[in-house]
Coordinates of C-alpha atoms and ligand atoms in Angstrom, one line a residue:
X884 CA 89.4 60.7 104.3
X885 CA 89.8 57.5 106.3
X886 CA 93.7 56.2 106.5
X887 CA 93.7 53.6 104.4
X888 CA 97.0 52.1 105.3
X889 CA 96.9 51.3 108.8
X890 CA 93.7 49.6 110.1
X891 CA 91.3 51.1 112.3
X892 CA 92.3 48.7 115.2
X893 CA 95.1 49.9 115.5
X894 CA 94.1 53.0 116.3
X895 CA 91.6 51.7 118.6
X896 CA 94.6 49.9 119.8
X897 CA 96.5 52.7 120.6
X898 CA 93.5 54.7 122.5
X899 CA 93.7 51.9 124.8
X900 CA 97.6 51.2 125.2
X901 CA 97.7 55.3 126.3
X902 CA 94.7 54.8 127.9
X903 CA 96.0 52.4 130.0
X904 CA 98.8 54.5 131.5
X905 CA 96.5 57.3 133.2
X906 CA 95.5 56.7 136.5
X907 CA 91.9 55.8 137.4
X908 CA 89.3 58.5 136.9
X909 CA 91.2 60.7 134.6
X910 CA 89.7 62.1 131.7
X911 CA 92.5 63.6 128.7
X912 CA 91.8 65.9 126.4
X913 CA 93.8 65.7 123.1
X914 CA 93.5 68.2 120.2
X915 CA 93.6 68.3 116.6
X916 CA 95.4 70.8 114.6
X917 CA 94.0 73.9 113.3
X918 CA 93.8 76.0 109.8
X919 CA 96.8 78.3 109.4
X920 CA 96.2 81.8 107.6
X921 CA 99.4 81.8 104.6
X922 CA 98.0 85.4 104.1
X923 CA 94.6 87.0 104.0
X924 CA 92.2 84.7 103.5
X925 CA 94.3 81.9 102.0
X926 CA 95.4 79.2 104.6
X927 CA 98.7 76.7 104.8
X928 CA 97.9 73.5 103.1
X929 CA 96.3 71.7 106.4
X930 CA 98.9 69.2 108.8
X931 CA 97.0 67.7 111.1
X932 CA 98.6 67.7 114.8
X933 CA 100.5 64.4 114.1
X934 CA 99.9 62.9 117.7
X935 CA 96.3 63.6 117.9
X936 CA 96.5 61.8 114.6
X937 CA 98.5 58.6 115.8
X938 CA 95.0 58.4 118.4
X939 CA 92.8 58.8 115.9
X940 CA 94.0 58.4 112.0
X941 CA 91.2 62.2 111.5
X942 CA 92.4 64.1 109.3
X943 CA 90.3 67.5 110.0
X944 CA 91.4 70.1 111.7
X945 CA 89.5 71.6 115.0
X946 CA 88.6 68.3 116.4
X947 CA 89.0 67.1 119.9
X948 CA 89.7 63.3 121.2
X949 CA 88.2 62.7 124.7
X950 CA 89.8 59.8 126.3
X951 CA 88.2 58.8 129.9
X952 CA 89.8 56.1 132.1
X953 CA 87.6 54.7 134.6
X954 CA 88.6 51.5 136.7
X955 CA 86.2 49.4 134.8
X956 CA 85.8 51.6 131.6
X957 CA 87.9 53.3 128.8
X958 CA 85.8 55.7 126.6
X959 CA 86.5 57.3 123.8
X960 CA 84.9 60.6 122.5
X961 CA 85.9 62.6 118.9
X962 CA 84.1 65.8 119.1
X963 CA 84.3 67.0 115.4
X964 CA 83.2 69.5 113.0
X965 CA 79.5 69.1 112.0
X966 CA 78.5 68.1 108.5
X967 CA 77.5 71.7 106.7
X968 CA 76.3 71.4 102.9
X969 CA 77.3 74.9 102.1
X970 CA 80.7 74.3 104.1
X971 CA 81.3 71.4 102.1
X972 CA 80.5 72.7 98.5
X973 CA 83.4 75.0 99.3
X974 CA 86.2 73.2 101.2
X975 CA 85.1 69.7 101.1
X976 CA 83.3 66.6 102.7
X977 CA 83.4 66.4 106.4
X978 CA 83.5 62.9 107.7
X979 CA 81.0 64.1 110.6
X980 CA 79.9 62.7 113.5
X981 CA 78.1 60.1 113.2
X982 CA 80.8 58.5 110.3
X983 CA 84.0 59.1 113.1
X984 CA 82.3 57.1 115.6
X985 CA 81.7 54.0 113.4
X986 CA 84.5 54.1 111.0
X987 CA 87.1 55.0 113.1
X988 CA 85.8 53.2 116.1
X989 CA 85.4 55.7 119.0
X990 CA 82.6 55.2 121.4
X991 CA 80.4 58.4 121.4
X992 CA 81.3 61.2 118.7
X993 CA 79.6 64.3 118.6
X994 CA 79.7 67.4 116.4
X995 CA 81.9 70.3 118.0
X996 CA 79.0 72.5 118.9
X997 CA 78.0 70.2 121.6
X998 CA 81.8 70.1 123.0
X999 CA 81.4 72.7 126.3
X1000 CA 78.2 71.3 127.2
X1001 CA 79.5 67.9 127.1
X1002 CA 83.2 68.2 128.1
X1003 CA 81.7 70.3 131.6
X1004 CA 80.4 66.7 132.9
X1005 CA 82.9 64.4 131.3
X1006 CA 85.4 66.5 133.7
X1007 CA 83.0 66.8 136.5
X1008 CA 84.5 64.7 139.1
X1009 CA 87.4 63.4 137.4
X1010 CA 90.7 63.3 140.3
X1011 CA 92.9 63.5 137.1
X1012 CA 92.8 65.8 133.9
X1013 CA 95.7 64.9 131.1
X1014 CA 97.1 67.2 128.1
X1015 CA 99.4 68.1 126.0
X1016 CA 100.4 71.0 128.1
X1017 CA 102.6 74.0 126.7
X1018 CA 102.0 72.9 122.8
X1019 CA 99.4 75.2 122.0
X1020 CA 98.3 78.0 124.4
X1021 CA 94.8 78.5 123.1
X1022 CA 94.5 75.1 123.5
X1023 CA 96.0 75.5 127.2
X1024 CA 93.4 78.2 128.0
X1025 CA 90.8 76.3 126.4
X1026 CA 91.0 73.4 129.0
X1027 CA 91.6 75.8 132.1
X1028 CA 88.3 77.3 130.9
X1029 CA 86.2 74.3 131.2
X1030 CA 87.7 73.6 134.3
X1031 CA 86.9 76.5 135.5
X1032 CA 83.0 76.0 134.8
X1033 CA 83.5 72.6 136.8
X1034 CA 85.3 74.5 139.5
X1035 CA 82.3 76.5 140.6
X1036 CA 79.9 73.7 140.8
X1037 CA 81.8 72.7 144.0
X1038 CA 78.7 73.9 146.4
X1039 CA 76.7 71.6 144.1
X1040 CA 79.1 68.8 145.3
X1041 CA 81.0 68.4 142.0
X1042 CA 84.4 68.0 142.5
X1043 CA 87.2 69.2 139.5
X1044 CA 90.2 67.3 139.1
X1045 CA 92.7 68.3 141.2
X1046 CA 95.8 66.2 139.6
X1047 CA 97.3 67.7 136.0
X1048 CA 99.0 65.1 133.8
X1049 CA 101.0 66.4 130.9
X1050 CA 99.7 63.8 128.4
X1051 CA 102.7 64.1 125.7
X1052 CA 105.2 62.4 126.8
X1053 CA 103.0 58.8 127.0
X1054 CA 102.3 59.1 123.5
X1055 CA 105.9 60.5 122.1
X1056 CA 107.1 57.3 123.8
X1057 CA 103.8 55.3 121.8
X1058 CA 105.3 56.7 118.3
X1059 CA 108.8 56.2 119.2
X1060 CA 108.4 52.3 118.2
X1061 CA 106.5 51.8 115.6
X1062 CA 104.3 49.2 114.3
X1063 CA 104.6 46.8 111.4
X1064 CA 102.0 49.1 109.6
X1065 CA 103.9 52.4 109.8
X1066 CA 107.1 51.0 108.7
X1067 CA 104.9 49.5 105.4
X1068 CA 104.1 53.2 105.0
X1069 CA 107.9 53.7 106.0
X1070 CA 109.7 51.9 103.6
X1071 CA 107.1 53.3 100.9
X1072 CA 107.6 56.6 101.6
X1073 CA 112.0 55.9 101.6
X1074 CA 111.3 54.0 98.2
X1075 CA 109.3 57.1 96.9
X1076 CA 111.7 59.9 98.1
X1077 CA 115.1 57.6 96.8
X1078 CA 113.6 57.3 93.0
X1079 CA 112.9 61.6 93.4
X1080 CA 116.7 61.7 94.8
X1081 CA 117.7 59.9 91.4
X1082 CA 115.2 62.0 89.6
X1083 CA 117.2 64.6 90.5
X1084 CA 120.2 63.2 90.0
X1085 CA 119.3 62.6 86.7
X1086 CA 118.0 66.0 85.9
X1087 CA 121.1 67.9 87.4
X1088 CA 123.6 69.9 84.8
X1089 CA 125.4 73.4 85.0
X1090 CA 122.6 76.1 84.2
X1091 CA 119.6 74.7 85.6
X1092 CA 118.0 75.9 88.7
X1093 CA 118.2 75.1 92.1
X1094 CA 114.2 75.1 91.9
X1095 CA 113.8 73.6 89.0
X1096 CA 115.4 70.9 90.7
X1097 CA 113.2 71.2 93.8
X1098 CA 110.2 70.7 91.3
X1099 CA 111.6 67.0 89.9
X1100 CA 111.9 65.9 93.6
X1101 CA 108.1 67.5 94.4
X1102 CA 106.5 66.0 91.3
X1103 CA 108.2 62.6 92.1
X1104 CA 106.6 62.4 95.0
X1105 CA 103.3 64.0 94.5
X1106 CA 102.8 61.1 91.5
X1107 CA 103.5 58.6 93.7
X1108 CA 100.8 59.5 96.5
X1109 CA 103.1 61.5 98.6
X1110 CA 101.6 64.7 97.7
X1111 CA 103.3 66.7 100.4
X1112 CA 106.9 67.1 101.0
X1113 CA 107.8 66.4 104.8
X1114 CA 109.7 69.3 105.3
X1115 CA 111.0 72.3 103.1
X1116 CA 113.5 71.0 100.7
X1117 CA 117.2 71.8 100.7
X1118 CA 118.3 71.8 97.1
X1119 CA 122.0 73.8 97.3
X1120 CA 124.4 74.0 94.8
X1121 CA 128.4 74.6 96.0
X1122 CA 128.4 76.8 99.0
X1123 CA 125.0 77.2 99.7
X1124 CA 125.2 73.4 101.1
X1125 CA 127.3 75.2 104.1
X1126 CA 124.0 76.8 105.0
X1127 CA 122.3 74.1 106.7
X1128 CA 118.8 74.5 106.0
X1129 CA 118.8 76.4 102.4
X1130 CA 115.4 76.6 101.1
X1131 CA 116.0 79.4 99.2
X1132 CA 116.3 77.4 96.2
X1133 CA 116.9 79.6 93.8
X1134 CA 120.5 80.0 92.5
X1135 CA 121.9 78.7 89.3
X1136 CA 124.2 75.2 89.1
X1137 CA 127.9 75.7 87.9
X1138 CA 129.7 73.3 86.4
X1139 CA 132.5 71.7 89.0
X1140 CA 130.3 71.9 92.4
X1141 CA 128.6 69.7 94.2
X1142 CA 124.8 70.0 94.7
X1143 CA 123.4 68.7 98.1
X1144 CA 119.6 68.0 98.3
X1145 CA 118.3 67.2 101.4
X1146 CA 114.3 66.2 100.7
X1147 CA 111.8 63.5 101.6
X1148 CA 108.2 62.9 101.0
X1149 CA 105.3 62.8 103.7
X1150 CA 103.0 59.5 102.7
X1151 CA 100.0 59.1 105.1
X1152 CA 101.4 61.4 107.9
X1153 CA 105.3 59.6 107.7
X1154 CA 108.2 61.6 107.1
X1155 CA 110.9 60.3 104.9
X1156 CA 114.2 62.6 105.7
X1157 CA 117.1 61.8 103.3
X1158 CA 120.2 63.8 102.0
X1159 CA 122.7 63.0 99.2
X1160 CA 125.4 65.3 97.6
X1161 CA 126.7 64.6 94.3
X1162 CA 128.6 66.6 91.4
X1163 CA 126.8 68.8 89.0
X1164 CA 128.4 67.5 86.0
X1165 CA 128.5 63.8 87.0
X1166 CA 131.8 63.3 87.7
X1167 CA 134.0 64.3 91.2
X1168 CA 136.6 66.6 91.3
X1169 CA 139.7 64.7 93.6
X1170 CA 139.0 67.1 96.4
X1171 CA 135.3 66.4 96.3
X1172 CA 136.0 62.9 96.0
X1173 CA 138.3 62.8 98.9
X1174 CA 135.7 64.3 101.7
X1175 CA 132.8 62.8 100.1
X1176 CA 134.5 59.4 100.8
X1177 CA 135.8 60.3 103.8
X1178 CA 131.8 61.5 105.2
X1179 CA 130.4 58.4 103.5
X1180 CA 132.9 55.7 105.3
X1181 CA 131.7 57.9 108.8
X1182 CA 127.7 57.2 107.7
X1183 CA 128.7 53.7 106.7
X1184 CA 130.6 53.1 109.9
X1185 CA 127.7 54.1 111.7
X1186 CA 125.2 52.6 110.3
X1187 CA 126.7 49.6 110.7
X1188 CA 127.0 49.3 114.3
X1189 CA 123.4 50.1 114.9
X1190 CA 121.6 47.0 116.5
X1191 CA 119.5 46.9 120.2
X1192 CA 121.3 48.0 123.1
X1193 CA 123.0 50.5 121.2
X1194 CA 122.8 54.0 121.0
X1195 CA 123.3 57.9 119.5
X1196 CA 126.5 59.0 121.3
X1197 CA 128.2 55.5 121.0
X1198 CA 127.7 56.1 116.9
X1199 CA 128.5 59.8 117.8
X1200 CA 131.9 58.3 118.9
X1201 CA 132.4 55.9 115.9
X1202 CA 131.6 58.9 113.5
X1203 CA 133.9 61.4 115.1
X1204 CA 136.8 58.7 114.8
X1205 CA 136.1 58.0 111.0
X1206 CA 135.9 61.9 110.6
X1207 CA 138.7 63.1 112.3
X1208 CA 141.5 60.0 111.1
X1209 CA 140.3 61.0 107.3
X1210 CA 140.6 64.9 108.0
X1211 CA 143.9 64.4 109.3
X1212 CA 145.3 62.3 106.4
X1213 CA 143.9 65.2 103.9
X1214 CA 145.5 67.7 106.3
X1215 CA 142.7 69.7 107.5
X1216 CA 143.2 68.7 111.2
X1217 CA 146.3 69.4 112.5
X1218 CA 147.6 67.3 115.4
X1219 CA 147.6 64.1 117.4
X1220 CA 144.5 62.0 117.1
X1221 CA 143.7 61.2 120.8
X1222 CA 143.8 65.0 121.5
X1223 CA 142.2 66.1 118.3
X1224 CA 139.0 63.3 119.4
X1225 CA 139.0 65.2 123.2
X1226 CA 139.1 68.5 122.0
X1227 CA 135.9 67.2 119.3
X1228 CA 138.2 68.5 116.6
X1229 CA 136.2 67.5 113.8
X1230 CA 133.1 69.5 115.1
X1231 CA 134.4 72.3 113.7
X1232 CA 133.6 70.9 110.1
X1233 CA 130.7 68.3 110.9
X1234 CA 128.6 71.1 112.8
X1235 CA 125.4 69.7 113.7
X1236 CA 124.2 65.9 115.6
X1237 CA 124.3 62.8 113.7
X1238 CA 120.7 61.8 113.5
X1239 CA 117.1 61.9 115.2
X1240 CA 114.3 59.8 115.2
X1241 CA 112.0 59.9 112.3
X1242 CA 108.2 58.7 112.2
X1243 CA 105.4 60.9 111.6
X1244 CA 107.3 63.9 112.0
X1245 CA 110.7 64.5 110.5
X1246 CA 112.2 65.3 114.1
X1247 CA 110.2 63.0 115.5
X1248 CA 109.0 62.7 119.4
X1249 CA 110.7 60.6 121.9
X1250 CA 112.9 61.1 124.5
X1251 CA 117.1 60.7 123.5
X1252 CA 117.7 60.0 127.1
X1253 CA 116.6 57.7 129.3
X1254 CA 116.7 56.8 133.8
X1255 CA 116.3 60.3 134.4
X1256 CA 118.0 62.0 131.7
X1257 CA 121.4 60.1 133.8
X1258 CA 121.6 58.1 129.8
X1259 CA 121.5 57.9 126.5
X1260 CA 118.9 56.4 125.0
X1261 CA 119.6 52.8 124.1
X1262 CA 118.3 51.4 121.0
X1263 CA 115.0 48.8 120.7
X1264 CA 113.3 47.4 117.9
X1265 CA 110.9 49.7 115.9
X1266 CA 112.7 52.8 116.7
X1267 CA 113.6 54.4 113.1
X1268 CA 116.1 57.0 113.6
X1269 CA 118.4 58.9 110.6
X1270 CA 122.1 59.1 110.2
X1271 CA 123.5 61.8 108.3
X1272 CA 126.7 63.2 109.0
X1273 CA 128.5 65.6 106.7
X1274 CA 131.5 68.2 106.5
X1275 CA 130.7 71.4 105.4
X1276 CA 133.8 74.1 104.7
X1277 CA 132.6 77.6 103.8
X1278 CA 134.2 79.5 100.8
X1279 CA 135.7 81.9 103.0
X1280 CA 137.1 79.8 105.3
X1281 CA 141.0 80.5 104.8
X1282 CA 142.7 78.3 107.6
X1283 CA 142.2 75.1 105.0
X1284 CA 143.8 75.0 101.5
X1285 CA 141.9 76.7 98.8
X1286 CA 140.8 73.0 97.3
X1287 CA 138.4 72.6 100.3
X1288 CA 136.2 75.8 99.9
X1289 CA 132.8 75.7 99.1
X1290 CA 132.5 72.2 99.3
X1291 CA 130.0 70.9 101.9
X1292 CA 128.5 67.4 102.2
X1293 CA 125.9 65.4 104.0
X1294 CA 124.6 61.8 103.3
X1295 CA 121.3 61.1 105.3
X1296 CA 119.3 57.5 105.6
X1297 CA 116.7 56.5 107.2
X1298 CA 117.5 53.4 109.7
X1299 CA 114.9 50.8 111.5
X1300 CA 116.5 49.1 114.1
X1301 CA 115.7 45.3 114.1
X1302 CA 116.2 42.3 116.4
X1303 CA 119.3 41.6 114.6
X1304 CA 120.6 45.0 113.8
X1305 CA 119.0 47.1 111.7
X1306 CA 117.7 47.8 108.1
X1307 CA 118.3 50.7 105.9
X1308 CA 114.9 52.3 104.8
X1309 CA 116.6 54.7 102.4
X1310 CA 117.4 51.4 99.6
X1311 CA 117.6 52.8 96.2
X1312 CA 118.9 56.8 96.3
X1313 CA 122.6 56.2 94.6
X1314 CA 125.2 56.8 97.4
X1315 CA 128.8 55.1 96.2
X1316 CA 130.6 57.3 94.1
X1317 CA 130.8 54.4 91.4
X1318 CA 126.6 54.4 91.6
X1319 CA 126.7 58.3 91.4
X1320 CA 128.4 58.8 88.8
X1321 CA 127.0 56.1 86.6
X1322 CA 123.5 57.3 87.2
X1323 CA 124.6 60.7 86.1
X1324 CA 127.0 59.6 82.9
X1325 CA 124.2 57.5 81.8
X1326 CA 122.0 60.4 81.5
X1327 CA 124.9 62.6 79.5
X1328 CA 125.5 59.7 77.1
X1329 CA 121.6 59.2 76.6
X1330 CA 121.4 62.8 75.7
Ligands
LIG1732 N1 116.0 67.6 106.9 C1 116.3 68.0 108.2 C2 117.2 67.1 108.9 O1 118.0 66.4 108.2 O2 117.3 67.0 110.1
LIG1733 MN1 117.6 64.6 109.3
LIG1734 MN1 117.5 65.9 106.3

C-alpha cells in the first residue's frame, strides 16, 4: 500500500538529496527487507528495511532501489516482485511494476526477474558502486556477484567499478532530521501510545496480569492505525522493572509495587518509545514517591535544557547531578558530592545512557558523535531524540535500606528539538505524581 502520509515527493526528494552526495558515475544499490520464517512455514509479521523505505515509502519485501548518478543524470530504478494472480489470492496485492514506477515516482521499474540481466549493465562501467555494506551478508554477496559478471567482461572493454562506497551512513544522517511530514506521523504516533500508557494506567490493579496489561496498550494502538508495536513491550511489575528489557510479561501485579511499562506504537514506519512507572494500587508508597520524584526532576532537568547547540553528555551531566544530590539526601550515596559526580556514583543505580534518537526505528540511525568521532554530537532542529532516565534497585541488593528493594523506575519522552528549544512529543501519558494518581483514583472511585 502506498504511504499515505508523507507525499510521494518527498520521497522523490530524498532519492535526489542522497543522490547528490555520490560521486559522478556511481551507481548504489539499496535493498528491501526480506520475509522472516517465525517457525515452519509461518513467517514474522513483515518490517520492511526502514532505510530502503525512507528512499522509497514500498512496503514489500525483496525489492531492490537502483540509484545511478551521472554528471548530468540521476536515475532511479525499483526492481520489484512481479504481479502473480495465484501469489496474490494467497498473501495479497502486489503493487508491481508498472504501479511503483508511476505512483511512487521512480524512473524505470521493473519486475525482479529481470534484476541480473539489468543490474550487469547498470554497473558496467560505473567508477563507483555504493551499499549498505555489512547489514546483510546475502545481500553483500549478492552485489560482489554481479560485480563479478561485470568483472569478466574486461577483454570486452567494460570496466567494473573500482571505488566501494558504503552507502549507510549518507542516509542515517538523511533520517536523523526529519521532515515536517514525519514529525505529523511523530506526534500521532506519541499521541496514540500516551492515551494506551493511560489505558494502562487505568486498567492496572493487584491481580491482573502483566499481559493482560500488554494487551490494553496493543489494542490501543492497533485501533488507532498503529497496528504494530515498535518494539517488544516492557510491562514489569516490582522487581522485574530492574530487568531492563522484560518482555516476559507474564507475572501477576501485587498490591504496593510499582509497575513500569515501557511501550510505543509504530504508525507508518515511526517508532514512538515511551516509559512511565506508576503504583499498582494508585497511590505511592513514601519510598516510591521519594525516587520517583527524585528520577522525574533528573528527566525534567534535562529536558529542559535541550535546544540547538546542545547535546547528550552535557544532559548526561545535568542528569547525573539531579541524580546523585537526590540519592544523597535519601542516603543511598554515601559521600561528598564533587567525588561521588567523578567517581559516576549514581551509575550504579541509573545503569544504562540517557536517551537515543528516535525516527523510524526505535534506536534510530545517526551518528552520536561528530568531527571525527573528536565530539559529541551537538543538537539541530529536526533531530527527535528520547530521555529517559531511571533508578533501578534490585530486591537483593543489601548495601541500601530494605525500603529501596525492588523498586525500579524509568520515565521516557520523546523530544523534537526546535529552533527555540524543543517540544515534547510524548504530551498526554500522566507523569506528575498528582496526574498519576488522579488518573488511577478516578478509575477506583468509578468502579
Ligand atoms: N524501549 C527501549 C528503549 O527505551 O531504549
Ligand atoms: Mn528508549
Ligand atoms: Mn523505551
Amino acid at each position: 500500500m502506498k504511504h499515505t502520509l508523507i507525499p510521494v515527493e518527498e520521497f522523490i526528494s530524498r532519492r535526489k538529496v542522497f543522490a547528490e552526495q555520490l560521486p559522478d558515475n556511481a551507481v548504489a544499490i539499496i535493498f528491501a527487507g526480506q520475509e522472516v520464517t517465525r517457525s515452519n512455514d509461518t513467517e514474522y509479521l513483515f518490517c520492511q528495511n526502514k532505510s530502503f523505505y525512507y528512499l522509497t515509502g514500498f512496503n514489500e519485501p525483496d525489492a531492490v532501489l537502483v540509484i545511478e548518478k551521472n554528471t548530468t543524470r540521476i536515475i532511479s530504478t525499483l526492481f520489484c516482485l512481479p504481479k502473480d494472480p495465484l501469489a496474490e489470492v494467497w498473501h495479497g496485492k502486489r503493487i508491481g511494476s508498472d504501479n511503483a514506477k508511476t505512483e511512487y515516482g521512480f524512473d524505470y521499474a521493473y519486475s525482479l526477474d529481470e534484476l541480473t540481466p539489468e543490474i550487469e549493465g547498470i554497473i558496467a562501467n560505473k567508477q563507483t558502486l555504493c551499499f549498505c555494506q555489512g547489514q546483510h551478508l546475502d545481500n553483500d554477496a549478492r552485489v560482489f556477484s554481479w560485480l563479478e559478471l561485470v568483472k569478466v567482461k574486461s577483454r570486452q572493454g567494460i570496466s567494473a567499478p573500482v571505488n566501494f562506497i558504503n552507502c549507510a551512513p549518507l542516509i542515517d544522517e538523511m533520517r536523523l532530521i526529519k521532515s515536517d511530514a514525519e514529525l505529523q506521523i511523530m506526534r500521532k504516533v506519541n499521541a496514540i501510545s500516551g492515551r494506551a500508557h493511560q489505558r494502562a494506567m487505568e486498567a492496572t490493579q493487584a491481580g491482573v496480569f502483566e499481559y493482560q496489561i500488554e494487551a490494553e496498550l496493543l489494542h490501543e494502538f492497533a485501533r488507532n492505525g498503529a497496528r504494530f508495536a515498535a518494539y517488544n513491550s516492557i510491562v514489569a511489575g516490582g522487581n522485574n522493572a530492574n530487568i531492563l528489557h522484560y518482555t516476559n510479561n507474564c507475572d501477576e501485579l501485587h498490591d504496593g509495587d510499582l509497575l513500569l511499562i515501557d511501550a510505543g506504537g509504530e504508525l507508518a514506519g515511526y517508532a514512538a518509545d515511551i516509559t512511565r512507572t506508576f503504583p499498582i494500587n494508585g497511590k505511592f508508597s513514601a519510598p516510591q514517591k521519594a525516587l520517583y520524584q527524585l528520577v522525574l526532576d533528573a528527566q525534567l532537568a534535562a529536558i529542559e535544557a535541550i535546544k540547538p547547540g546542545t547535546n547528550l553528555a552535557a544532559l548526561n551531566d545535568i542528569c547525573h547531578n539531579v541524580l546523585t544530590e537526590g540519592l544523597i539526601a535519601l542516603g543511598i550515596l554515601k559521600g561528598e558530592f564533587t567525588q561521588l559526580i567523578e567517581d559516576k556514583a549514581c551509575k550504579q543505580y541509573f545503569i544504562h545512557g540517557l536517551g537515543h534518537w528516535l525516527g523510524l526505528d526505535v534506536h534510530d540511525v545517526g551518528d552520536y558523535q561528530m568531527e571525527n568521532k573528536r565530539q559529541n554530537r551537538t543538537f539541530q532542529p529536526g533531530m527527535v531524540l528520547t530521555i529517559e532516565p531511571g533508578l533501578y534497585i534490585p530486591a537483593d541488593d543489601h548495601s541500601v535500606e530494605p525500603q529501596w528493594r525492588g523498586i525500579g523506575i524509568r520515565i521516557e519522552d520523546n523530544i523534537l528539538v526546535t529552533d527555540q528549544g524543543h517540544e515534547n512529543l510524548t504530551k498526554n501519558a500522566p507523569k506528575s505524581i498528582a496526574e498519576i494518581e488522579r488518573v488511577m483514583q478516578s478509575v477506583v472511585a468509578s468502579k
